XYZ file of C-alpha atoms in Angstrom:
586
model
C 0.000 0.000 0.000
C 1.460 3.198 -1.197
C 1.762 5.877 1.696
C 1.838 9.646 1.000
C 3.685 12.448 3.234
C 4.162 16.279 2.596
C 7.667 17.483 2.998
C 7.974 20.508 4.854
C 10.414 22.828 3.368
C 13.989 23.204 5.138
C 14.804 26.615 6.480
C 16.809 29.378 3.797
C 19.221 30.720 4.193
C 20.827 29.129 7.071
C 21.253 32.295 8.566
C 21.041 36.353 7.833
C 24.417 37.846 7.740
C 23.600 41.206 9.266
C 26.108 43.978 7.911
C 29.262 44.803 10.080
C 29.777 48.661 11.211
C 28.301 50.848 13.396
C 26.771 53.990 11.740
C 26.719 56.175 14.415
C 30.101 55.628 14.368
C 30.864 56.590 10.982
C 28.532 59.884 11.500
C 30.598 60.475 14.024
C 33.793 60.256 12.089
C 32.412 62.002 9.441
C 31.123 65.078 11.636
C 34.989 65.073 12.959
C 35.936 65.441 9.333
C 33.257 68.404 8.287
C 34.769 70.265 11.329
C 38.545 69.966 10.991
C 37.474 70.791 7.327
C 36.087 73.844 8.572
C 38.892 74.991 10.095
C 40.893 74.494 6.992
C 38.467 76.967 5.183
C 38.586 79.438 7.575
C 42.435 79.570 7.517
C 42.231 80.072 3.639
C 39.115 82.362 3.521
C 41.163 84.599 6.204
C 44.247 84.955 3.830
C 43.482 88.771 2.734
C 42.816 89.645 6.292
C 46.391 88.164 7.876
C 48.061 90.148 5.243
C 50.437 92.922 6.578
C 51.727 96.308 5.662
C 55.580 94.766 6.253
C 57.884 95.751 3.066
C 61.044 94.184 2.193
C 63.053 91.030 2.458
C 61.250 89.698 5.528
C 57.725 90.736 4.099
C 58.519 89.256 0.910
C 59.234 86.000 2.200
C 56.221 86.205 4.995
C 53.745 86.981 1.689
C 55.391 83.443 -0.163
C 54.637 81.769 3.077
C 51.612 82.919 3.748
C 50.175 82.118 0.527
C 51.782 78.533 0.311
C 49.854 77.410 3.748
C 46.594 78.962 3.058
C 46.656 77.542 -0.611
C 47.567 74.246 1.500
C 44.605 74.480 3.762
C 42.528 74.987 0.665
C 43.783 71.902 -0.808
C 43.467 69.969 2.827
C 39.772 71.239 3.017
C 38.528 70.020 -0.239
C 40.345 66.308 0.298
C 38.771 66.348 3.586
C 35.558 67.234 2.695
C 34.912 64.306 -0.108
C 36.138 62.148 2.410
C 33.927 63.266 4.968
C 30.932 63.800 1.930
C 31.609 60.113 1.429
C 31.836 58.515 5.237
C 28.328 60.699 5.432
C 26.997 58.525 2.247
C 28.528 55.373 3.566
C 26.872 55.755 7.189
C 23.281 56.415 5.500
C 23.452 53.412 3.632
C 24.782 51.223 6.287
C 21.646 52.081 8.412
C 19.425 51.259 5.682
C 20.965 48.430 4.817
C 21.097 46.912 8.304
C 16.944 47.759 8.885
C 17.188 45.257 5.944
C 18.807 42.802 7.784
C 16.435 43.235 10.558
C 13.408 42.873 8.290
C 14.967 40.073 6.966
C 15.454 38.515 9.947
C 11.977 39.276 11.883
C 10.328 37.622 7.810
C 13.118 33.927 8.510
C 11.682 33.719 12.230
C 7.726 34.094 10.581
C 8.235 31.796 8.044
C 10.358 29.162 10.678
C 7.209 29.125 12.965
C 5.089 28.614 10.186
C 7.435 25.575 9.200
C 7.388 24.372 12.999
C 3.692 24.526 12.929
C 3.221 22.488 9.815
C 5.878 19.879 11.066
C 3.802 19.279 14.011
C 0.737 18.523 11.519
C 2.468 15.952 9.082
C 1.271 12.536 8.676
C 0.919 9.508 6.496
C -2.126 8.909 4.461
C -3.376 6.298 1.134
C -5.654 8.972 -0.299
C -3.551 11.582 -2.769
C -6.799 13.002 -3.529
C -7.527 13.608 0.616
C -8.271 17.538 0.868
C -5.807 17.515 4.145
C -2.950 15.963 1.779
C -3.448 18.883 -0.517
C -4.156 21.646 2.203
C -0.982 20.821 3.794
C 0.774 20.299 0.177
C -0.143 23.580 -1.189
C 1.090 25.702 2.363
C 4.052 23.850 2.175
C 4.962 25.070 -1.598
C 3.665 28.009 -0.967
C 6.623 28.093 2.654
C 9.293 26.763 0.001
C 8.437 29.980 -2.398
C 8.510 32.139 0.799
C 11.867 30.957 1.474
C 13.066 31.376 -2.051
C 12.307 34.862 -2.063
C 13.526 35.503 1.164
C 17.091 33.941 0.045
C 17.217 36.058 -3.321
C 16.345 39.159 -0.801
C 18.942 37.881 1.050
C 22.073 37.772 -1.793
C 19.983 41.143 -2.668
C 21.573 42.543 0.639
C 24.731 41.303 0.486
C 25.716 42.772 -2.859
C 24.218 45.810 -1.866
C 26.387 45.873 1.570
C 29.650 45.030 -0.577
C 28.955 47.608 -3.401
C 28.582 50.256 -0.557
C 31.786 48.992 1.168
C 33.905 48.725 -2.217
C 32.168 52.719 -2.998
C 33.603 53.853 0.366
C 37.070 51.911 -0.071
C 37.110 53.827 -3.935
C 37.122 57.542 -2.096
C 39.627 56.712 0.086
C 42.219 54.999 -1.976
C 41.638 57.673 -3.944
C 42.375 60.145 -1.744
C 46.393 60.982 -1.624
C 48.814 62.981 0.533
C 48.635 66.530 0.675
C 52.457 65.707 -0.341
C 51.258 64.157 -3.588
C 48.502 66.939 -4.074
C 50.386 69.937 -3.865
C 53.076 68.541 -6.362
C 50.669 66.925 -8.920
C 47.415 69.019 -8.506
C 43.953 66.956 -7.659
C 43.163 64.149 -9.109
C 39.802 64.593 -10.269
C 39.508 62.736 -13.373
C 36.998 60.691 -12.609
C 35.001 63.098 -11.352
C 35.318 65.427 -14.146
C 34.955 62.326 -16.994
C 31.696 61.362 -15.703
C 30.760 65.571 -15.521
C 31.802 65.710 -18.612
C 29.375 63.484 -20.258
C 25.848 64.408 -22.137
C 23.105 64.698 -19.749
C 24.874 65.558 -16.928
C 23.833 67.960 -14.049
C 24.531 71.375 -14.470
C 24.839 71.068 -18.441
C 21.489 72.477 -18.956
C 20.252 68.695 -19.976
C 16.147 68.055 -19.293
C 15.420 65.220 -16.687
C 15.063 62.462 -19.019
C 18.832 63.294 -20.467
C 20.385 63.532 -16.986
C 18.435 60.015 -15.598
C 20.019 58.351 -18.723
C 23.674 60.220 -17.882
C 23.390 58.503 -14.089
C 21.809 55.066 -15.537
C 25.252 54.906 -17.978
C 27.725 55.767 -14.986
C 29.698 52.397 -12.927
C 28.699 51.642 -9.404
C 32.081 53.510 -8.655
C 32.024 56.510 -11.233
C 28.407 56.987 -9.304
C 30.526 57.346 -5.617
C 32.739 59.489 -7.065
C 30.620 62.130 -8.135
C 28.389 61.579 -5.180
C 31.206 62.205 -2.804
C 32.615 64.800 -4.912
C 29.677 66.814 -6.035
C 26.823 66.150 -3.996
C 25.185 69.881 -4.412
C 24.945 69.083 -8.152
C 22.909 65.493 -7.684
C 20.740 66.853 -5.013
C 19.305 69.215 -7.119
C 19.342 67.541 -10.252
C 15.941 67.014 -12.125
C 16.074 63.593 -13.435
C 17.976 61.381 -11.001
C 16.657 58.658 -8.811
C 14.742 60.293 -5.641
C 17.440 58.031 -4.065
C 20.186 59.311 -5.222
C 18.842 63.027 -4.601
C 18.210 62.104 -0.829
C 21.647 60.550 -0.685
C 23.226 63.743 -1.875
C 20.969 66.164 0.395
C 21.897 64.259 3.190
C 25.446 64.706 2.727
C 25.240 68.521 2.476
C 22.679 68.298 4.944
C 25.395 66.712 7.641
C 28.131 69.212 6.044
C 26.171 72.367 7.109
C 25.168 70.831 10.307
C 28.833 69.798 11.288
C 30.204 73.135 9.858
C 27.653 75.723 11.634
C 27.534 73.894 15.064
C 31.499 73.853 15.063
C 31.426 78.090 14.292
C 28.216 78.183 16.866
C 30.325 76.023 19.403
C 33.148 78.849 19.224
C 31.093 81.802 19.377
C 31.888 82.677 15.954
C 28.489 82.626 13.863
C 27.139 85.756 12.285
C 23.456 86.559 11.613
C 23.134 85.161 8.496
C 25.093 82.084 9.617
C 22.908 81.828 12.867
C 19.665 82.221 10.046
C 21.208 78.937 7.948
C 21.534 77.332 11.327
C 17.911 77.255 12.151
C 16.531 76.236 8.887
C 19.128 73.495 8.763
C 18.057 72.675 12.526
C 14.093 72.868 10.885
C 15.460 70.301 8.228
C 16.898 67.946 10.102
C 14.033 67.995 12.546
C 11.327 67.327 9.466
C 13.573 64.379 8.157
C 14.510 62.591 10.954
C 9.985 62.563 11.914
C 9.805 61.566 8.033
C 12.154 58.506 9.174
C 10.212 57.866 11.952
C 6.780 57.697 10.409
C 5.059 54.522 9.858
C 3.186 52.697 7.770
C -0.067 52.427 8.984
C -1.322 49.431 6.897
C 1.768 47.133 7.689
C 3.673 48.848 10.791
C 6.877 49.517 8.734
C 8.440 52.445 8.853
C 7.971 54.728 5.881
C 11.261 56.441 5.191
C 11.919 59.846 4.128
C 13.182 61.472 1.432
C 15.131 65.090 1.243
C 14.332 65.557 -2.267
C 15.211 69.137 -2.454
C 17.704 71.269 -0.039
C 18.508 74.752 -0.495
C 18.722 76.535 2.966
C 19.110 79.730 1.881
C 18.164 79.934 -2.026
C 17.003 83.260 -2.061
C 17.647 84.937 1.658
C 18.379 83.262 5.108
C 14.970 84.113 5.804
C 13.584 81.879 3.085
C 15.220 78.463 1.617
C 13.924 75.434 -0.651
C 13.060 72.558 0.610
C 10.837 69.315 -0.410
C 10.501 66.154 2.309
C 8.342 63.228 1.225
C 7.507 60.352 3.557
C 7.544 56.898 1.595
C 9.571 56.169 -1.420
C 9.170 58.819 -4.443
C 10.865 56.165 -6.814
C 8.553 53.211 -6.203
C 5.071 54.676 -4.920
C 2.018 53.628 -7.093
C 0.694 56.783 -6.438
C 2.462 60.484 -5.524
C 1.039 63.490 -3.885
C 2.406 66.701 -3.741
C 1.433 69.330 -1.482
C 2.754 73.174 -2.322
C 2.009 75.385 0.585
C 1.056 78.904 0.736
C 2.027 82.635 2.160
C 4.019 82.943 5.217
C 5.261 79.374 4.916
C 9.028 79.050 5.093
C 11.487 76.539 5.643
C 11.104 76.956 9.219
C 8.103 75.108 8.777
C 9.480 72.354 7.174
C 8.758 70.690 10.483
C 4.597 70.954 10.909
C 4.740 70.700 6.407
C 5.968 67.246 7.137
C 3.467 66.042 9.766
C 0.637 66.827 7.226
C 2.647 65.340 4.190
C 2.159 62.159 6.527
C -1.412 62.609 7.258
C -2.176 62.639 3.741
C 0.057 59.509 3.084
C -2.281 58.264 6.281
C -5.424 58.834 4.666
C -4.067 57.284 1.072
C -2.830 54.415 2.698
C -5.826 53.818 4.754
C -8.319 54.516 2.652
C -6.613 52.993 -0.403
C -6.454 49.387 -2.097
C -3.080 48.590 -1.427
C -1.279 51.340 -3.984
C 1.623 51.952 -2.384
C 1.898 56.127 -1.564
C 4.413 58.425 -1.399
C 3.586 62.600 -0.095
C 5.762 65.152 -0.335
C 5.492 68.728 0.860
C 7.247 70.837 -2.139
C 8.595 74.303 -0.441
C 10.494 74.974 -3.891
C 9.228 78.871 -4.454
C 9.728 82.376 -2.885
C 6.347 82.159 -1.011
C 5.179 85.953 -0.462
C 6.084 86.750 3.214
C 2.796 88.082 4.744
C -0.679 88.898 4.570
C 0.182 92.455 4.004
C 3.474 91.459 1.822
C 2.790 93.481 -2.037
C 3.411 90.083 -3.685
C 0.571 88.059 -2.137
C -1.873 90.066 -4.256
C 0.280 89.339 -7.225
C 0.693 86.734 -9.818
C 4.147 87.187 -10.280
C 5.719 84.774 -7.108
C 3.152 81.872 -8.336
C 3.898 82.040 -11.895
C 7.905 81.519 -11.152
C 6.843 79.080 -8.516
C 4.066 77.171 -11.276
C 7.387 76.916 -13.684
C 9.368 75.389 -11.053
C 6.610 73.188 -9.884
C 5.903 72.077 -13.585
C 9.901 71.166 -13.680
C 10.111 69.155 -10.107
C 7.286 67.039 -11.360
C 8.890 66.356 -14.788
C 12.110 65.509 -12.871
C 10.237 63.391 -10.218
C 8.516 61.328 -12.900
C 12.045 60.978 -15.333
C 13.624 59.704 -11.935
C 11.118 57.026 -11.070
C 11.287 53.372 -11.980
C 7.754 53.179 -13.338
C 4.711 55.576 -13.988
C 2.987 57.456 -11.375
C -0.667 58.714 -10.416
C 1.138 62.177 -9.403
C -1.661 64.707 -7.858
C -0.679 68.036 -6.977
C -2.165 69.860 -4.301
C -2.497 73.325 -3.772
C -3.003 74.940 -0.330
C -3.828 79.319 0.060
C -1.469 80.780 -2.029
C 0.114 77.365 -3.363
C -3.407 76.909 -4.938
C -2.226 80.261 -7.172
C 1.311 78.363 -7.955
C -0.354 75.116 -8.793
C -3.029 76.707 -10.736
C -0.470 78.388 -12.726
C 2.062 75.205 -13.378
C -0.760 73.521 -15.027
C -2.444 76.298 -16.940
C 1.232 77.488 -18.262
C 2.997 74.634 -18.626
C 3.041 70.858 -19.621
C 2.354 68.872 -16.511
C 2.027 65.413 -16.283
C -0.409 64.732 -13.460
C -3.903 62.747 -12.873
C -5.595 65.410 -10.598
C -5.116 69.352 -9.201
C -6.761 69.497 -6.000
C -7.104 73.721 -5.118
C -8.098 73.906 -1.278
C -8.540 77.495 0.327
C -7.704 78.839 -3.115
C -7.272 82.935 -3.028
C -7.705 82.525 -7.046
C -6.942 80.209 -9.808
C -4.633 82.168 -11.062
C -4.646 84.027 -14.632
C -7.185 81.115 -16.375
C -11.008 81.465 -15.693
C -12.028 78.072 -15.380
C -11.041 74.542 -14.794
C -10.617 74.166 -18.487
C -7.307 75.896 -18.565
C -5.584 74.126 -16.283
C -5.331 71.190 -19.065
C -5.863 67.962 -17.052
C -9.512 67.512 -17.824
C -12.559 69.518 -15.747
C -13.143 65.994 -13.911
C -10.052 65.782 -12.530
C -9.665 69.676 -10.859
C -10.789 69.853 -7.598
C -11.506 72.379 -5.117
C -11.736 72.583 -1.611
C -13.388 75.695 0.758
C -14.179 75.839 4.069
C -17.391 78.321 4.695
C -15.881 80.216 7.318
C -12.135 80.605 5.791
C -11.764 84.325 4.586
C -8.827 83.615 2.353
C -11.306 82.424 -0.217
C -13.226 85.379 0.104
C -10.528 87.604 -1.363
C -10.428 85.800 -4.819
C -12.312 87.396 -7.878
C -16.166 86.754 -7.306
C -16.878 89.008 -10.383
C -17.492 92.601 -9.901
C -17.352 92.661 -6.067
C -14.684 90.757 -5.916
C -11.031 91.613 -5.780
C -9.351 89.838 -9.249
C -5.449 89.619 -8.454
C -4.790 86.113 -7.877
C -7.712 84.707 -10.012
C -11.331 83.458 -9.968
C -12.343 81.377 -6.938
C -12.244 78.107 -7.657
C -14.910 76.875 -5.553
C -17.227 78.990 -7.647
C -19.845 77.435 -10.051
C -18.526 79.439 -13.253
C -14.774 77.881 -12.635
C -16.167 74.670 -12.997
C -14.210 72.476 -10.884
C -15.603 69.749 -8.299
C -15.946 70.983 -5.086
C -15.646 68.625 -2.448
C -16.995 68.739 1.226
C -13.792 70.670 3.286
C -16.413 71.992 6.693
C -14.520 71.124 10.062
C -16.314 69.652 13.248
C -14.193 72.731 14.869
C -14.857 75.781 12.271
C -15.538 78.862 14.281
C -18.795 79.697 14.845
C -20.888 82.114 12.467
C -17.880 84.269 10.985
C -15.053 83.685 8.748
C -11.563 83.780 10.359
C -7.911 82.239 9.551
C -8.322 79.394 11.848
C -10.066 76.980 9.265
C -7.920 78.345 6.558
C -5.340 75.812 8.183
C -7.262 72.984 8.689
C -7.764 71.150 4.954
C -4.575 68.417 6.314
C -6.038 67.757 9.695
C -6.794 64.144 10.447
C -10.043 62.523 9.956
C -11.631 65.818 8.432
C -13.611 66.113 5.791
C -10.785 67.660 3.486
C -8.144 65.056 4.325
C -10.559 62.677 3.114
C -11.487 63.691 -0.049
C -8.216 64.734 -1.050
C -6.764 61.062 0.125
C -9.346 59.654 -2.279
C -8.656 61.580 -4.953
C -4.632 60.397 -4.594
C -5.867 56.851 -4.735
C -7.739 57.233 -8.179
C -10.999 56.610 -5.902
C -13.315 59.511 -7.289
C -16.637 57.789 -6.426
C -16.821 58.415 -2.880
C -16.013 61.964 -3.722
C -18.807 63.193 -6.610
C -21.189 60.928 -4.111
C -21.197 64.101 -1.404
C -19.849 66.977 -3.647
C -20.493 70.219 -2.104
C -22.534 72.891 -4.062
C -20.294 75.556 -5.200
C -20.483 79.028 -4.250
C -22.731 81.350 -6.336
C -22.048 85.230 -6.990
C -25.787 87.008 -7.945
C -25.789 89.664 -10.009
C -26.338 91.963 -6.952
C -24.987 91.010 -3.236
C -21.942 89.221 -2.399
C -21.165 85.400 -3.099
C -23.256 82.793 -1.620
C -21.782 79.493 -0.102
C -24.255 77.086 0.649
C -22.147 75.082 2.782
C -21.994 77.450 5.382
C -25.589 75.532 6.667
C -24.407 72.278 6.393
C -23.507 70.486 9.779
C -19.980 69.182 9.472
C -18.975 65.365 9.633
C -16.142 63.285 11.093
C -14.361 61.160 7.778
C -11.988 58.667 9.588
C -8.492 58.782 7.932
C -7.032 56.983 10.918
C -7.200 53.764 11.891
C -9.072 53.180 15.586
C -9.338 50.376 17.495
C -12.519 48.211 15.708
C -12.336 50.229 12.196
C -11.741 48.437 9.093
């Protein structure tokens, strides 16, 4: 009599080799580096000032001297500082890589207890048709696939660990004595090959020219130029959002390390105290990005520092653009541009509501996986009473630049993207005009406490399709109220988009806590709060999930003939939309 018995799968890989190194460590050594680095600088920036009226012999020969250690320091400064630009890239990766390991890990103890368990269920039986034989058949081949992938993961992270050892070995074999540097000048040529190349940053290529530059670079021409010349890849439309984060990082630690070390010595001035806090705001937004997580499997999302300019046009005001989840790989990308007043201080609270929107997406989606960034990549006007926040002029340079970030997000991702841009106050204006002015490649425009559409009078001109702009007003937000409403209105920024003769869909945006019979600034800030009505709408429209949305549009405002514009929300008791998960939902 034949007997029949399921074998359970063996465990693989026999083990996870966790990667070796301590990155805290390495940011430590590479902080030492930025510093002495800084002191280097500051002896050869302070060359014109140790220069002395002293003639003659002696002052000839004090000149020569002084000029050969100062152009030493120079040369010391810039070897130290791709050194340091590298042990910063190295230490990044090594803590990515070894959450890998981790994951890995926590994924060979599941699938272990899972083969324990069905070890403890085997048995003989004489029946091959017997619907336990199969049950217990099909788990087990569907264990021995689990452990399949889990091994190719595995080899995954090894070759990733030794291509980001061998990338750190490259800089510093590379790097020579100041000996050799002084007598044969820098050795650069790698560096300046791969720069050299069509498509590269700074060359004026478009996005698609400069991914195809990075895709044709080696493993090691790539850690050259990223240790060399990170300001030029953290900027660069086109690349991997990867590769940009990798680079902003870098600079990020380099002002950090550099600014501290002046503030540490009592030698900051007030523009350098200025870059201080917004690279303090910075560092604050990114390390909560890397903290947020997922709230569908627990994981932790990751951040990205896609764009980092702390002081692009004053101290007062830099660039900046944080997304939580991964801009290469997301199904689905949302990008938030804020409004007036909104600097890079804020980068901070910009990046808590970039995560409550990737909250809401997540939690309200089908499994698309999300990725929301907050896009601070204009001169936002600086106040209510600022001349430019009842101009065009700010949003139209800011729509050009918004129209470019997108076409450099979408060149740099591994597969197309659902991107939907958001709008907020002013950023509704900027928004408004990157996709009535420009070529943008996005599913949906979403314009919430809109001042004005900007120059176009209806959801026609902004060129993605009437049924796919969206606007968003709370009744008792007065920003709205300033847009043009026709001849009592005030026309600067634009018609109000939440009026019936734009055309766009308004959605439902009333808060459980709007103020009570008057319009104020409070609600004007409310359209990212959690479990509001705005939040979701707007997270369904980033998931492609319009029904839920035209099912309880709001009725847009109306402007009569004679009398001021009519909202008829301002009636309308305000709900509770769940965006978070509580205990019993879902």
């Amino acid at each position: 009599m034949t007997t029949y018995v399921v074998d359970v799968p063996d465990s693989r890989p026999a083990r996870i080799e966790h990667p070796q190194g301590t990155p805290a460590g390495v940011e430590d050594f590479a902080e030492t580096l930025f510093r002495v680095r800084a002191r280097y600088d500051d002896l050869a920036e302070n060359e014109p000032a140790m220069r002395l009226d002293w003639m003659g012999q002696a002052g000839e020969r004090y000149y020569d001297t002084l000029q050969q250690l100062t152009g030493q320091a120079s040369t010391m400064a810039a070897g130290i500082r791709v050194v340091a630009r590298a042990a910063t890239a190295y230490g990044e990766t090594l803590t990515e890589l070894k959450q890998r390991g981790r994951d890995l890990a926590e994924r060979k103890r599941s699938l272990d207890d899972q083969a324990d368990s069905l070890r403890q269920q085997v048995r003989q039986v004489v029946d091959p048709d017997d619907a336990w034989y199969f049950g217990m058949l099909r788990a087990c081949q569907g264990l021995a696939m689990s452990y399949g992938q889990l091994e190719t993961d595995h080899d995954t992270l090894q070759a990733d660990v030794a291509a980001n050892d061998e990338a750190f070995i490259a800089v510093l074999s590379g790097n020579r004595t100041l000996a050799d540097v002084i007598e044969g000048g820098a050795d650069d040529t790698a560096v300046e090959n791969a720069l050299a190349r069509p498509g590269a940053p700074g060359s004026g290529a478009d996005a698609a020219a400069t991914r195809r530059w990075w895709d044709a670079l080696s493993a090691a021409e790539q850690a050259a130029v990223l240790a060399a010349r990170p300001d030029l890849l953290g900027g660069a439309d086109g690349l991997p959002a990867g590769v940009r984060d990798a680079a902003n990082r870098v600079l990020l630690a380099e002002d950090l390390a550099t600014l501290e070390a002046k503030e540490a010595s009592g030698e900051l001035d007030g523009d350098e105290r200025d870059r201080l806090r917004n690279v303090r705001a910075v560092r604050d937004a990114l390390e909560d990005a890397d903290g947020f997580h997922d709230p569908v499997t627990g994981e932790l999302t990751g951040g990205q520092l896609w764009m980092y300019d702390p002081d692009k046009w004053d101290t007062e005001n830099g660039a900046v653009a944080i997304a939580v989840g991964d801009l290469d790989t997301a199904d689905r990308l949302a990008v938030r541009v804020p409004g007036i007043t909104n600097e890079i201080v804020d980068a901070p609270a910009l990046t808590a509501e970039a995560y409550n929107l990737y909250e809401g997406a997540r939690n309200l989606g089908d499994g698309d996986s999300v990725a929301s960034m907050m896009w601070l990549g204009y001169d936002t006007p600086d106040a209510f009473w600022d001349p430019d926040t009842v101009s065009n002029d700010r949003a139209r340079e800011g729509g050009a630049a918004l129209a470019d970030s997108v076409s450099g997000l979408k060149a740099g991702a591994e597969h197309d993207q659902a991107v939907t841009v958001i709008g907020h106050s002013y950023g509704s204006t900027t928004v408004a005009h990157a996709a009535s002015d420009h070529t943008m490649d996005v599913e949906d425009v979403v314009l919430v406490g809109s001042p004005g559409g900007g120059d176009g009078n209806s959801a026609a001109d902004l060129r993605v399709g009437t049924d796919h702009v969206w606007a968003g007003r709370a009744s008792r937000d007065i920003v709205p109220t300033t847009a043009d409403h026709g001849w009592v209105g005030a026309p600067n920024l634009g018609r109000d988009p939440a009026e019936d003769k734009f055309g766009a869909q308004r959605f439902q945006a009333e808060s459980v806590e709007r103020t009570d019979g008057h319009r104020g600034i409070a609600d004007h800030g409310r359209y990212f709060a959690r479990n509001s009505e705005s939040l979701w709408n707007i997270s369904h429209i980033v998931n492609g999930d319009y029904e839920p949305v035209r099912d309880s549009l709001a009725e847009p405002v109306h402007d009569p003939f004679f009398g001021g514009p009519e909202d008829p929300e301002v009636d309308r008791d305000p709900t509770v939309k769940p965006t978070t998960r509580q205990p019993g939902q879902w």
